[in-house]
XYZ file of C-alpha atoms in Angstrom:
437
model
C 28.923 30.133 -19.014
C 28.576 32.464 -15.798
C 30.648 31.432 -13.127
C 28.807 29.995 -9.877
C 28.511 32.530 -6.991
C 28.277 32.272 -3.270
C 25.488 35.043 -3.205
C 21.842 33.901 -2.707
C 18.642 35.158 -1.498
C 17.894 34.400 2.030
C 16.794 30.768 2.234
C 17.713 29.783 -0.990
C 18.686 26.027 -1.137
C 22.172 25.359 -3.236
C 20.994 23.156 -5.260
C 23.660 23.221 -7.834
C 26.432 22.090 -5.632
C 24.795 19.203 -4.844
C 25.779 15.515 -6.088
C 23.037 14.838 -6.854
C 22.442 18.182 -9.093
C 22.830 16.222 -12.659
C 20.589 13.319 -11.504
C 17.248 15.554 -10.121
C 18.178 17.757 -13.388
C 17.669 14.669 -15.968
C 14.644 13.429 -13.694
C 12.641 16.965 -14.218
C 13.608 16.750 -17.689
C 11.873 12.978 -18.182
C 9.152 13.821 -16.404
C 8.579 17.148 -18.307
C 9.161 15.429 -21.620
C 6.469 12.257 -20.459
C 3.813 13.862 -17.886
C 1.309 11.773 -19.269
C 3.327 8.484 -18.169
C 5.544 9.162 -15.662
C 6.602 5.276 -15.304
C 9.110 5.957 -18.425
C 11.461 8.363 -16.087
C 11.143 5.067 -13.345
C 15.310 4.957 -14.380
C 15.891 8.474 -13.570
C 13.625 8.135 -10.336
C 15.566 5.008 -8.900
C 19.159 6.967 -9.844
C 17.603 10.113 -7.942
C 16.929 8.128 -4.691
C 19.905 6.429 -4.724
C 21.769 9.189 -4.724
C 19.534 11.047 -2.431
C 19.981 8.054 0.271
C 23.796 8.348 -0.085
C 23.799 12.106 0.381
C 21.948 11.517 3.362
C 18.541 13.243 1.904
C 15.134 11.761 1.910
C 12.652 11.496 -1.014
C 9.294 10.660 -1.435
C 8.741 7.331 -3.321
C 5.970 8.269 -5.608
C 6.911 9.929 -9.108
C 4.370 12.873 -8.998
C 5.580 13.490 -5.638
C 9.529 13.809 -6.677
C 7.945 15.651 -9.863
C 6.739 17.816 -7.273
C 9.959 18.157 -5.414
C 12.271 18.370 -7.888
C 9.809 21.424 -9.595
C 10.056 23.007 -5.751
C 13.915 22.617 -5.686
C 14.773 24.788 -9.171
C 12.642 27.144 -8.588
C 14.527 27.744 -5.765
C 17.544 27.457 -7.475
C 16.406 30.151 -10.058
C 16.035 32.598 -7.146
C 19.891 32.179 -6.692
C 22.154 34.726 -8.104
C 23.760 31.433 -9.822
C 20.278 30.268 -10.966
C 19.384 33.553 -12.279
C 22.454 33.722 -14.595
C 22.405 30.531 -16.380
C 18.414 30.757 -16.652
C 19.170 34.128 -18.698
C 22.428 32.405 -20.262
C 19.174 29.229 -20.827
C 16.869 32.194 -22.751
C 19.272 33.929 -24.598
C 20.383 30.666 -26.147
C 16.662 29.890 -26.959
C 16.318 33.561 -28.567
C 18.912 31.903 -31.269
C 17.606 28.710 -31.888
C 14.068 29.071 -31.307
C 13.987 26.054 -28.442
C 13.534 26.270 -24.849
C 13.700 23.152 -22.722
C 10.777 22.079 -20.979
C 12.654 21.609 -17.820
C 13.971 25.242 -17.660
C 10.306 26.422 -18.332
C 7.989 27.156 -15.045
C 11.798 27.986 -13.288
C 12.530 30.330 -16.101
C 8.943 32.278 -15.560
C 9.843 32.798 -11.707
C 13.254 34.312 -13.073
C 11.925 36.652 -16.152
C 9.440 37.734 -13.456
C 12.143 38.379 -10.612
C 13.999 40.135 -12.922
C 11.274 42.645 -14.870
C 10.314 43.630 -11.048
C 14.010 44.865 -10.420
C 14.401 46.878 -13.616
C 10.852 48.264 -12.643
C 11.569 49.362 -9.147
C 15.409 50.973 -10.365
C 12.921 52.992 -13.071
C 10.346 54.163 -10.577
C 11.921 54.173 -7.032
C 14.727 55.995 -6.256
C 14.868 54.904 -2.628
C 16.001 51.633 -1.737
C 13.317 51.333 1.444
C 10.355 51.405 -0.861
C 11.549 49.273 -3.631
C 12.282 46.109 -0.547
C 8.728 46.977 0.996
C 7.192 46.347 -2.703
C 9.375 43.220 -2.940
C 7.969 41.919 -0.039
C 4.892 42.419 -0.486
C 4.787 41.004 -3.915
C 6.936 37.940 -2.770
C 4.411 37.170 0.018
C 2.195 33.885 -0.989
C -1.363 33.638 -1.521
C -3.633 32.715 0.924
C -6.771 31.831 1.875
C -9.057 33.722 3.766
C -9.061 33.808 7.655
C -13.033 32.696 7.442
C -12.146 30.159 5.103
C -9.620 28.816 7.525
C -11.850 29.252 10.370
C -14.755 27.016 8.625
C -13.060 23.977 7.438
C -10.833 23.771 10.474
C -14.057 24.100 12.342
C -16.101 21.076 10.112
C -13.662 19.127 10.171
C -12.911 19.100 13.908
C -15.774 17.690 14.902
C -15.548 14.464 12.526
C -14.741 11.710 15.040
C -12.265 8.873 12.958
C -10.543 12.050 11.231
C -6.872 10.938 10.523
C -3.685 12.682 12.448
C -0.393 11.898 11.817
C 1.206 9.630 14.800
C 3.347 12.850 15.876
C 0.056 14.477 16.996
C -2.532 11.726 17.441
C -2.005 11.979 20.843
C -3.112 15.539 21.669
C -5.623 15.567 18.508
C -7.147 12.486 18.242
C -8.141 11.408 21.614
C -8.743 15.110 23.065
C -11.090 17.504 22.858
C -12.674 19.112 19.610
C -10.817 23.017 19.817
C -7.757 20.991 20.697
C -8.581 19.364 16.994
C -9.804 22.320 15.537
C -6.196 24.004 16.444
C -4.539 21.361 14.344
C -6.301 21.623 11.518
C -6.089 25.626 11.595
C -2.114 25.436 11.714
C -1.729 23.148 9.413
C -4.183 24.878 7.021
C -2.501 27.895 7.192
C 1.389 26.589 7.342
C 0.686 24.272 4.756
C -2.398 24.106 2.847
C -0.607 21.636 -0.419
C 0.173 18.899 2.891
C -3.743 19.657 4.253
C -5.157 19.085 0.759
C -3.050 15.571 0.772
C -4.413 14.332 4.128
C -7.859 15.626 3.814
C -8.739 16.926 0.168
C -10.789 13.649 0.373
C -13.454 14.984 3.012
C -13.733 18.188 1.570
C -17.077 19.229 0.090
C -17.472 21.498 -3.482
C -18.192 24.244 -1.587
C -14.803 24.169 0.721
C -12.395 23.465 -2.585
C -13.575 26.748 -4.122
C -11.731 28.570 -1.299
C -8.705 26.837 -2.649
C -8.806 29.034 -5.798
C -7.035 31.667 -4.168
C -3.902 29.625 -4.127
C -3.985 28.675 -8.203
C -0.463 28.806 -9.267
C 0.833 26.935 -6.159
C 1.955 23.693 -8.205
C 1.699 21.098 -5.368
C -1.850 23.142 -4.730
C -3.210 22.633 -8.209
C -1.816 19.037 -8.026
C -3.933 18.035 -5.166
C -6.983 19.889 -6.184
C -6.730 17.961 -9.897
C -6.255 14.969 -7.569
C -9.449 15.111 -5.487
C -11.140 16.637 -8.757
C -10.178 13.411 -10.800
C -11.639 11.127 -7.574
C -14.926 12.708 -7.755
C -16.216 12.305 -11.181
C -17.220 9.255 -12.677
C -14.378 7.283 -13.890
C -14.280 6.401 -17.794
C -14.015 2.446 -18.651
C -10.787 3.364 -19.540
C -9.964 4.089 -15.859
C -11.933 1.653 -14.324
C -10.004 -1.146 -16.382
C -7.060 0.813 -15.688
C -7.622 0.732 -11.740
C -9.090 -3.004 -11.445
C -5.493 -4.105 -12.790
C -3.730 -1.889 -10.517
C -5.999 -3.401 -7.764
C -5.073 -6.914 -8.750
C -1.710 -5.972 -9.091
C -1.109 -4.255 -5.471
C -3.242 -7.116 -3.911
C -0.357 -10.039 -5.665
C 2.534 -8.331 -4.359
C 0.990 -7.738 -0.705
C 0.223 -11.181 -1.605
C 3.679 -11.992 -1.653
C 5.104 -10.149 1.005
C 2.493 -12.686 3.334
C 3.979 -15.468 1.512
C 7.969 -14.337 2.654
C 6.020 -13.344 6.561
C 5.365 -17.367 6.564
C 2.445 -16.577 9.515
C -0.398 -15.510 7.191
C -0.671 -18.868 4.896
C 0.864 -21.119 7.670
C -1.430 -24.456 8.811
C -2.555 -22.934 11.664
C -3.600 -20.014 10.781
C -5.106 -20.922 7.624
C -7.270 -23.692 9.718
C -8.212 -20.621 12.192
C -9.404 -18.580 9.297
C -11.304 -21.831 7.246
C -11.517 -24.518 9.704
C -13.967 -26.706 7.479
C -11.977 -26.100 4.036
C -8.541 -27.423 6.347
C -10.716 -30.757 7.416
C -11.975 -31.286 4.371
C -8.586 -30.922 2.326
C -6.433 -31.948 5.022
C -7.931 -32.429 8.489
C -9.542 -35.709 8.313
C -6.498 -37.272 7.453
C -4.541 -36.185 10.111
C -4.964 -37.882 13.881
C -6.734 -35.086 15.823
C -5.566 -36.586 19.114
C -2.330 -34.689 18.707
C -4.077 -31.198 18.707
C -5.130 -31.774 21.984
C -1.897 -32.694 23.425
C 0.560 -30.277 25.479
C 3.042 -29.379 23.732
C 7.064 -29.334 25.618
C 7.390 -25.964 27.275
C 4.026 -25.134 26.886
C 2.091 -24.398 30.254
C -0.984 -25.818 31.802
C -2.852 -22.645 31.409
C -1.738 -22.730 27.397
C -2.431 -26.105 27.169
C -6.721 -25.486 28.489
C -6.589 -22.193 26.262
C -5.262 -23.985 22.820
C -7.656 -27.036 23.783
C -10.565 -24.630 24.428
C -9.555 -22.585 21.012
C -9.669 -26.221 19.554
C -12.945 -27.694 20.448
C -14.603 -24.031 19.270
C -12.887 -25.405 15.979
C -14.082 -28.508 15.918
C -17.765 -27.362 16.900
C -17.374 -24.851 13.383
C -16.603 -27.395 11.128
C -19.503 -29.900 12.549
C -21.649 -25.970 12.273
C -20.694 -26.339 8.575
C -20.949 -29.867 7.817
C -25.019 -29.791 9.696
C -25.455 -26.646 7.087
C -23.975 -28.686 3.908
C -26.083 -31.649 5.128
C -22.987 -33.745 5.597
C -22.850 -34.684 9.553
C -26.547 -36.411 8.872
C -25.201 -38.169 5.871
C -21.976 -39.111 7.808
C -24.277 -40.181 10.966
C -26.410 -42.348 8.760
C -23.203 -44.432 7.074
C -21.754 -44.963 10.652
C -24.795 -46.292 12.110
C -24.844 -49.043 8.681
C -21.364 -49.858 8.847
C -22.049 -50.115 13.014
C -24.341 -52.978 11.936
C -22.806 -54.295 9.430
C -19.668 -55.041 11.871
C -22.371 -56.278 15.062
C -24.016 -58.641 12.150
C -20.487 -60.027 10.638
C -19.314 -60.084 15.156
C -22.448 -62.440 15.328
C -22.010 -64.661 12.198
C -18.537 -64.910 13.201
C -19.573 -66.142 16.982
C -21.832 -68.737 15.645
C -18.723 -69.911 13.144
C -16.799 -70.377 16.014
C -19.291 -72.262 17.913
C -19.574 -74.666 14.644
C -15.900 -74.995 14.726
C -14.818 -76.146 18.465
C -14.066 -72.680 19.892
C -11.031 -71.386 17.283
C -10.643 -68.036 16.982
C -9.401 -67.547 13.150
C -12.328 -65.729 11.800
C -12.083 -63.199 14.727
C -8.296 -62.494 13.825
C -9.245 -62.372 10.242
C -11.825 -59.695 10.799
C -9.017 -57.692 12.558
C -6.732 -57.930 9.797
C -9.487 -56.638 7.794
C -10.512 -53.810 9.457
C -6.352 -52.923 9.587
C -6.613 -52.969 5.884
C -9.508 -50.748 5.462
C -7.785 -48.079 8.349
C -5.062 -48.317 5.830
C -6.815 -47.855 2.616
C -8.351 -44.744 3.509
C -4.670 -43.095 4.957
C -2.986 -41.055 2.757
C 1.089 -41.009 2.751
C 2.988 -38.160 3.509
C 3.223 -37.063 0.050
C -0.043 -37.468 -0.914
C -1.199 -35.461 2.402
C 1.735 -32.765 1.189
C -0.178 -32.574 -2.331
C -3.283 -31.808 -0.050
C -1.980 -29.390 1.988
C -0.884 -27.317 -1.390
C -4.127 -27.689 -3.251
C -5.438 -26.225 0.057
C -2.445 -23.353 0.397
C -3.523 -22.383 -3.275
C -7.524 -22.089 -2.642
C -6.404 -19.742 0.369
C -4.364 -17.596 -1.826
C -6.966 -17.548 -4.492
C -9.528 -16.409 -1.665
C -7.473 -13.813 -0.324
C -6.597 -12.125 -4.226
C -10.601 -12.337 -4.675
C -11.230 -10.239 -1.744
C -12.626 -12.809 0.042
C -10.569 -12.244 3.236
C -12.403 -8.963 4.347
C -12.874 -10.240 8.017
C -8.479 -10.720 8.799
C -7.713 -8.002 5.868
C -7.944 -4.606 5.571
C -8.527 -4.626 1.410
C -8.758 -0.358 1.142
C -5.578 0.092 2.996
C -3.998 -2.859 0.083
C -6.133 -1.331 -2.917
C -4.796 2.465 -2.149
C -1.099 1.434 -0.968
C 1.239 3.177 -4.063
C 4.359 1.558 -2.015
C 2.887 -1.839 -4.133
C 3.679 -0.931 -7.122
C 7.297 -1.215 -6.521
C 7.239 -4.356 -6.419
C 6.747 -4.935 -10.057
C 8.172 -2.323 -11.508
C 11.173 -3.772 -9.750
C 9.941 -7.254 -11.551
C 9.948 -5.508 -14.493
C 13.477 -4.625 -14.170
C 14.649 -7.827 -13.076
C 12.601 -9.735 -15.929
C 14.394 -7.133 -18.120
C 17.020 -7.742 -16.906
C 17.037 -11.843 -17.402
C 15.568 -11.160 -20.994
C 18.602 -8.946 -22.006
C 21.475 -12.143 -20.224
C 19.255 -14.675 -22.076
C 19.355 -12.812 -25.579
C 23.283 -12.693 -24.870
């Protein structure tokens, strides 16, 4: 096998001394071998990072994105003297056996290509200044037109809630529209793969055909398949496929508010559903103590939580008048009111009859204890409440049903989500294999 060699073509990144080299290598291999599910390289992916992190490297989370990188990264590599060698070494071992790996492919192409230009220019040039001008020329990237450019930048500009990364939002979002249109122009022409990720989305049909020019650009034709894919009509297929995603990202956000303990605490449950907290756990509890200040608290706290509270109370009585319950509620008070003045006055005249004593009034008191009591609930059973209620709340929030305190789009279209369970997955795995054992 050739020998490894210091020389390299300007910019060139050394890929091949890096720690990581074997790791990224076995990654674009996977992902080569399964493009149509990428979650079977997930191993190689999580290996990859790790040993990215320790390096002191950074890499996108998302598999089509490292797919992307790693694709970036050997092609470089195959513009290395190094990288040039062992690709050839990589062919003429194919010749033999008829095989060429899948990784080595697109990398190879770059190589074969590099190399039939140089045996062309020693043929055909015989000075060295014109074969380097041809090189350059030929080694110059596509790009897009300077009207192109000048149009979408200029559309673009003038949308109003158009997203900027924080770096920028400062100057571009808030300023005026060439300040915008400036932006957009740079990063068009510096970087059209990264513009097609931020706004391939708000692109019109007409505006992607000017894209063509750049066909061969992998992270290009990734993006355009991307915003391609998003505009037709999805197949059941995909539509199953995406409402299970959905429920999946919107469980393990769902958990993440669980382990914040503020989203699905008391409070702010009662703040979001004030009549579903009374009617599950509200009307047991002594509302007196809401009203209280609290230690530490200060007078100006105290007005502003008692204010907050009474606009509370005034929702749930709102709901109960819409259910038709406050009337009903009214109506039993008044009866049991007279019930108690008609068992006060037959309990007046017994006393009368009976020289004065006072029993029967002490009884009724006992009584009315008794009820007070019956209709309490004990800790625990005001604990079971409170869950049954906790539960409902979840339940609400995985239906979608949360839309006024949750952004759902930003939940439905965050990829970071799906971590979570493939990380499940491996732990469950994991716990399968020990148990088996």
């Amino acid at each position: 096998m050739a020998t490894r060699s210091s020389q390299s073509y300007p910019g060139a990144a050394r890929i091949s001394d890096s720690p990581c080299y074997p790791q990224y290598t076995a990654s674009l291999k996977c992902l080569e071998e399964f493009n149509s599910d990428k979650s079977k390289c997930q191993e190689h992916f999580d290996v990859y990072k790790e040993c990215k992190k320790k390096e002191g490297g950074s890499v996108r989370a998302q598999p089509e994105q490292i797919f992307i990188q790693l694709k970036r990264e050997r092609t470089k590599y195959v513009l290395t003297v190094t990288g040039m060698h062992e690709c050839l070494r990589t062919l003429s071992l194919a010749e033999r056996d008829g095989s060429l790996p899948m990784y080595w492919k697109i990398p190879c192409k770059v190589a074969i290509a590099a190399r039939a230009r140089d045996r062309t220019d020693r043929k055909t040039e015989k000075g060295s200044g014109g074969r380097e001008e041809r090189r350059k020329e030929e080694m110059q990237p596509p790009r897009m037109s300077g009207e192109a450019i000048e149009a979408i930048s200029s559309r673009l500009s003038s949308i109003e809630d158009l997203y900027f990364p924080r770096a920028i939002q400062p100057e571009a979002s808030s300023s005026s529209s060439s300040q915008r249109k400036s932006a957009l122009h740079d990063l068009l022409s510096r970087d059209p793969a990264l513009f097609l990720e931020r706004y391939g989305a708000t692109l019109t049909d007409d505006e992607l055909q000017h894209f063509d020019a750049l066909k061969g650009d992998y992270e290009v034709d990734w993006h355009l398949k991307r915003v391609q894919v998003s505009r037709r009509p999805p197949t059941a297929e995909e539509m199953r496929s995406r409402s299970v995603k959905v429920k999946n990202r919107r469980r393990a956000y769902l958990s993440k508010l669980i382990q914040g303990g503020q989203y699905f605490s008391e409070e702010a449950m009662r703040e979001r559903e004030p009549y579903l907290h009374h009617e599950y756990v509200g009307k047991f509890q002594d509302p007196t103590g809401r009203s209280m200040s609290r230690p530490g608290e200060r007078w100006s706290e105290t007005l502003m939580r008692r204010s907050e509270e009474a606009f509370l109370v005034a929702k749930i009585k709102g709901e109960q008048e819409r259910l038709g319950i406050a009337r009903e509620q009214e109506e039993e008070e008044e009866e049991e009111e007279e019930e108690e003045e008609e068992e006060e006055e037959e309990e007046e005249e017994e006393e009368e009859k009976n020289g004065g004593f006072d029993d029967g009034k002490d009884n009724a008191g006992n009584g009315t204890e008794l009820d007070a009591a019956e209709k309490a609930l004990s800790p625990g059973e005001i604990q079971d409440q409170m869950e049954q209620f906790t539960q409902l709340m979840q339940q609400k929030f995985l239906a979608g049903e949360d839309s006024q305190h949750m952004d759902y789009s930003r939940i439905d279209n965050d990829e970071t989500l799906d971590d979570h369970w493939l990380r499940q997955v491996n732990e469950d795995a994991e716990e399968k294999y020990f148990a088996e054992d």
